[in-house]
PDB file of C-alpha atoms in Angstrom:
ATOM      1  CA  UNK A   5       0.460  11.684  16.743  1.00 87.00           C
ATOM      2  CA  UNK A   6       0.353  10.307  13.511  1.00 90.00           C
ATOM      3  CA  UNK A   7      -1.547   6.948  13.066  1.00 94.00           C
ATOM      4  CA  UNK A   8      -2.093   4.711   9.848  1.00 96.00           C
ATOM      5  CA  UNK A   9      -4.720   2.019  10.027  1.00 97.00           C
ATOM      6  CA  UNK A  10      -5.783  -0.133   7.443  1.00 98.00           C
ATOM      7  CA  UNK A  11      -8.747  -2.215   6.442  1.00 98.00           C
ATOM      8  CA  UNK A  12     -10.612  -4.047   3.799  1.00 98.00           C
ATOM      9  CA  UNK A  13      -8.558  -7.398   4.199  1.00 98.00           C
ATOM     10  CA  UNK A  14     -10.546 -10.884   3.868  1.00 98.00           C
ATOM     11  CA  UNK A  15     -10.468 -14.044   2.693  1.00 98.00           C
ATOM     12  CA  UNK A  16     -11.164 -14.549  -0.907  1.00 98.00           C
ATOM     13  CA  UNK A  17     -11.108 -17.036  -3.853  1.00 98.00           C
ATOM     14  CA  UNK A  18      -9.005 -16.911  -6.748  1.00 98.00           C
ATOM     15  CA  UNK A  19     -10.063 -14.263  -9.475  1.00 98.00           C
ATOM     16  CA  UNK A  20     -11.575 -11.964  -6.748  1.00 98.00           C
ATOM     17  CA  UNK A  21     -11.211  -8.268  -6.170  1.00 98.00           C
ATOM     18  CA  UNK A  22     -10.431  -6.659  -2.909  1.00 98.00           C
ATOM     19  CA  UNK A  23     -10.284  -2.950  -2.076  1.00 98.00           C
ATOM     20  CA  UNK A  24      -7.978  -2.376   1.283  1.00 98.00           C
ATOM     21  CA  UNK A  25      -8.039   1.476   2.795  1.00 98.00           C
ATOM     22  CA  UNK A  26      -5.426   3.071   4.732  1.00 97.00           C
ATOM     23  CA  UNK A  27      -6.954   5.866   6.574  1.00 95.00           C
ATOM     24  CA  UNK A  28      -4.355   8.257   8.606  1.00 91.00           C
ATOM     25  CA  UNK A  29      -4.731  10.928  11.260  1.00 89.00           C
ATOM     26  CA  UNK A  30      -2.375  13.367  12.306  1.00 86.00           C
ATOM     27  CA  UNK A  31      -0.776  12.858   9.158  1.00 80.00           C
ATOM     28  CA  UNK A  32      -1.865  14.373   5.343  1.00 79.00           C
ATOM     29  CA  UNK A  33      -2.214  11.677   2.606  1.00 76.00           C
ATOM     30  CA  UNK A  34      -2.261  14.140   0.125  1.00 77.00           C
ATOM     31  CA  UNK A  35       1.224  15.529   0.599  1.00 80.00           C
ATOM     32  CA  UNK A  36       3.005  13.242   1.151  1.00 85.00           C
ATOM     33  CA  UNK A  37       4.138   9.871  -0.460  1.00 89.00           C
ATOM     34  CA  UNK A  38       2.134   6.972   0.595  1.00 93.00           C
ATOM     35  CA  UNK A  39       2.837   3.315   0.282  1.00 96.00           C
ATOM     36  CA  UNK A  40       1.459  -0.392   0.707  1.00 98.00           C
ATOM     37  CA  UNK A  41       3.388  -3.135   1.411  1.00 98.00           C
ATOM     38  CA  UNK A  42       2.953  -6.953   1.910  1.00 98.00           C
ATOM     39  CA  UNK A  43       4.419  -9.309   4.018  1.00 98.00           C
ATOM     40  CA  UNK A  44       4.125 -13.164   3.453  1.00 96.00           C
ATOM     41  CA  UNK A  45       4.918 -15.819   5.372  1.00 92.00           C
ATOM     42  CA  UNK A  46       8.520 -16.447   6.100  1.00 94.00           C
ATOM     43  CA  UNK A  47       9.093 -13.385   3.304  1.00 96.00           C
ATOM     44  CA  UNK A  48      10.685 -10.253   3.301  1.00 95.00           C
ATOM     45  CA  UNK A  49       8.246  -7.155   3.433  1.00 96.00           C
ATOM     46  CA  UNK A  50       7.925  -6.280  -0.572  1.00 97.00           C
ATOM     47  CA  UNK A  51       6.593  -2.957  -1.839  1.00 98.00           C
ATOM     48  CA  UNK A  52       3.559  -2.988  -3.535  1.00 98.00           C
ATOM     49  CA  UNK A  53       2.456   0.362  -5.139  1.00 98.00           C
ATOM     50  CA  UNK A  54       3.166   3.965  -3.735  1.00 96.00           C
ATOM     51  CA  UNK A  55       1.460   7.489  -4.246  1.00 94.00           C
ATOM     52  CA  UNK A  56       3.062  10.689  -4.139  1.00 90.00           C
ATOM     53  CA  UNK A  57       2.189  14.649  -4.873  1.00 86.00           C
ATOM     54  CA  UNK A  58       3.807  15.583  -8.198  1.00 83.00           C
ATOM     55  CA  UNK A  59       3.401  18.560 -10.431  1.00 82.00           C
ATOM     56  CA  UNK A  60      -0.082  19.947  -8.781  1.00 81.00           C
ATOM     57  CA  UNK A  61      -1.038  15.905  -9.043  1.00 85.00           C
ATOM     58  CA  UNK A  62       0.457  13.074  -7.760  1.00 88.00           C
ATOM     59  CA  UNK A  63       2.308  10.113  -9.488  1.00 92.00           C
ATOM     60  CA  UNK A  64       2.650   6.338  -8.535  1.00 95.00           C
ATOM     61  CA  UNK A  65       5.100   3.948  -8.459  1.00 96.00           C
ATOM     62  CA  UNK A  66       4.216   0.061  -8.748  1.00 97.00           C
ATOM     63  CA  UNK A  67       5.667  -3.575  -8.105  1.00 97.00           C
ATOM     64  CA  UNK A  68       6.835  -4.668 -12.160  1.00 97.00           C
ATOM     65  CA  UNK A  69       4.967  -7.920 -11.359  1.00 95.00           C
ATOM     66  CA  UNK A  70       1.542  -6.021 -10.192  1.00 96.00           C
ATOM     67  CA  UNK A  71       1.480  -3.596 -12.806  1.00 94.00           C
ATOM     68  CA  UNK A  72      -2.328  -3.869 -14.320  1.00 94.00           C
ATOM     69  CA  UNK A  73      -3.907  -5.934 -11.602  1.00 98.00           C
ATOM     70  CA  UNK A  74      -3.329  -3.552  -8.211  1.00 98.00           C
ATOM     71  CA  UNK A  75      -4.169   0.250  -8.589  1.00 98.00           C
ATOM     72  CA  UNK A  76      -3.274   3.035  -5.480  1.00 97.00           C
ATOM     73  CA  UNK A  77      -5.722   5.905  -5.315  1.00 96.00           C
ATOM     74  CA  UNK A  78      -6.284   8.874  -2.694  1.00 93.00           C
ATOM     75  CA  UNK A  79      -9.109  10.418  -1.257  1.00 92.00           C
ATOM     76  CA  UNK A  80      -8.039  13.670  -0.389  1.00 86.00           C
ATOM     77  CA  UNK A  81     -11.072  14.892   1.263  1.00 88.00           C
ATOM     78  CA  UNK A  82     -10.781  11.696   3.546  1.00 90.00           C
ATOM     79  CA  UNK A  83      -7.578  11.233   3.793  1.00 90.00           C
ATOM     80  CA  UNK A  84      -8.037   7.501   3.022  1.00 94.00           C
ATOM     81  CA  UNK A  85      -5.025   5.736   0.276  1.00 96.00           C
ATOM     82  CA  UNK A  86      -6.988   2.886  -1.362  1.00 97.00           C
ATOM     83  CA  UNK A  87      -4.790  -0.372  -3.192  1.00 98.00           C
ATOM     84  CA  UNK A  88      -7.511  -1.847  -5.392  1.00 98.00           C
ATOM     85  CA  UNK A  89      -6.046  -5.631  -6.251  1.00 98.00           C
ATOM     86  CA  UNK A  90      -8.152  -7.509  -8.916  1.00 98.00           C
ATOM     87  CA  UNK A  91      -7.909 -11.185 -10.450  1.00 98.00           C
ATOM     88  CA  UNK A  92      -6.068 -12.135  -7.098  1.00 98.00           C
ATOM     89  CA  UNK A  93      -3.863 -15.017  -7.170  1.00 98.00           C
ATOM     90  CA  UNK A  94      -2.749 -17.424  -4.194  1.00 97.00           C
ATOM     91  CA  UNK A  95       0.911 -15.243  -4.353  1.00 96.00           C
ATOM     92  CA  UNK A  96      -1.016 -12.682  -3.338  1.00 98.00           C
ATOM     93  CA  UNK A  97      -1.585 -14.364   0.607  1.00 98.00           C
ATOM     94  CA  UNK A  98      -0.104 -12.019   2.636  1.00 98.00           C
ATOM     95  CA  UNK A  99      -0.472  -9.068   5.439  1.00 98.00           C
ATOM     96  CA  UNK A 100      -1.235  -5.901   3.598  1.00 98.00           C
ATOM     97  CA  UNK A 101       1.057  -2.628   5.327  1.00 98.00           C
ATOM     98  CA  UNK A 102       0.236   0.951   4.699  1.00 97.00           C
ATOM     99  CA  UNK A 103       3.866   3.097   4.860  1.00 96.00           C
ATOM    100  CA  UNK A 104       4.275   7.056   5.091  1.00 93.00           C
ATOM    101  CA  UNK A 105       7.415   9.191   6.336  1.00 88.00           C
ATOM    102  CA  UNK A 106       9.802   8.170   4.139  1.00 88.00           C
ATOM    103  CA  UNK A 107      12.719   9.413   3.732  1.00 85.00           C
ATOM    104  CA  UNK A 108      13.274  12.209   1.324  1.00 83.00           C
ATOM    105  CA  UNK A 109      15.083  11.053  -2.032  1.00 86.00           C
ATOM    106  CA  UNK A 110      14.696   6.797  -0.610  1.00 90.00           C
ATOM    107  CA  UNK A 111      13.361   4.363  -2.845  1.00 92.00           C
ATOM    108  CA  UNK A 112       9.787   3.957  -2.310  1.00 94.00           C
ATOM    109  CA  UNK A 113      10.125   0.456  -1.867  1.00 95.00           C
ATOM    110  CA  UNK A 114      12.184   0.247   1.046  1.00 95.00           C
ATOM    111  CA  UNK A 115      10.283  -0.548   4.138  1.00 95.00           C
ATOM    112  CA  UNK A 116      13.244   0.772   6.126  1.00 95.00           C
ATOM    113  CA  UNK A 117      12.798   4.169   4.915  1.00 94.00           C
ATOM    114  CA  UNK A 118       9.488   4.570   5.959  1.00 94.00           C
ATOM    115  CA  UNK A 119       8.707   6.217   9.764  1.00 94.00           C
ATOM    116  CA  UNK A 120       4.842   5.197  10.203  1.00 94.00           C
ATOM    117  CA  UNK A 121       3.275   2.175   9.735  1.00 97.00           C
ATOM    118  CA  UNK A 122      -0.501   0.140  10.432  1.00 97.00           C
ATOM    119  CA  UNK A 123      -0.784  -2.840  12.321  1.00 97.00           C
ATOM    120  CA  UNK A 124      -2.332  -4.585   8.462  1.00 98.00           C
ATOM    121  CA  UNK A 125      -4.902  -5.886   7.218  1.00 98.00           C
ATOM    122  CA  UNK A 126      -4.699  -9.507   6.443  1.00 98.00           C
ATOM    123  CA  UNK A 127      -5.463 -10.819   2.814  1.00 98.00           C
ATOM    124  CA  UNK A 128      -6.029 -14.818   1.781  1.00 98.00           C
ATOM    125  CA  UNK A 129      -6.392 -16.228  -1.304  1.00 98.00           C
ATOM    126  CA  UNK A 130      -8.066 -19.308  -1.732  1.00 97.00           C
ATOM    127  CA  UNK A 131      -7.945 -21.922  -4.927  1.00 91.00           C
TER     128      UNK A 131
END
């Protein structure tokens, strides 16, 4: 059974850093393509930042508008995803989703494509 649960959520000011985890079980982090999303209120569920085995590594895919301010590492040995988000912004208010089982070939982006998800971890930012 495969389950994703995340932590590391909070309530923060503005300019803060957060680290969120996604730790899975009956499911390997390290082959396999890994995603966060966020949800807002009354939004859409957006993709945030995915990681993926490629060429002996892996490779990562971000949102254009969180390029250089969220960062998606793996812990192999723990099997643990981490989405580092720094200088956080009031935007980024939302419940925090970690994604696997998507669909081979998908976009990463697409929450529909994904099979397994965590309940989230909620994250507020204050002004």
């Amino acid at each position: 059974q495969v389950q994703l649960v995340e932590s590391g959520g909070g309530s923060v000011q503005v300019g803060d850093s957060l680290r969120l985890s996604c730790t899975g079980s009956g499911y390997s982090a390290r082959d396999n393509h890994m995603t966060w999303f966020r949800q807002a209120p009354g939004k859409g569920r957006e993709g945030v930042a995915s990681i993926y085995p490629a060429g002996g590594g892996e490779s990562t895919y971000y949102a254009e508008s969180l390029k250089g301010r969220f960062i998606i590492s793996r812990d192999n040995a723990r099997n643990v995803v981490y989405l580092e988000m720094n200088d956080l912004k009031p935007e980024d208010t939302a419940m925090y989703y970690c994604a696997a089982g998507r669909r081979f070939g998908a976009p990463w982006n697409r929450e529909h494509e994904y099979t397994y998800w965590g309940q989230g971890t909620q994250v507020t930012v204050s002004s």
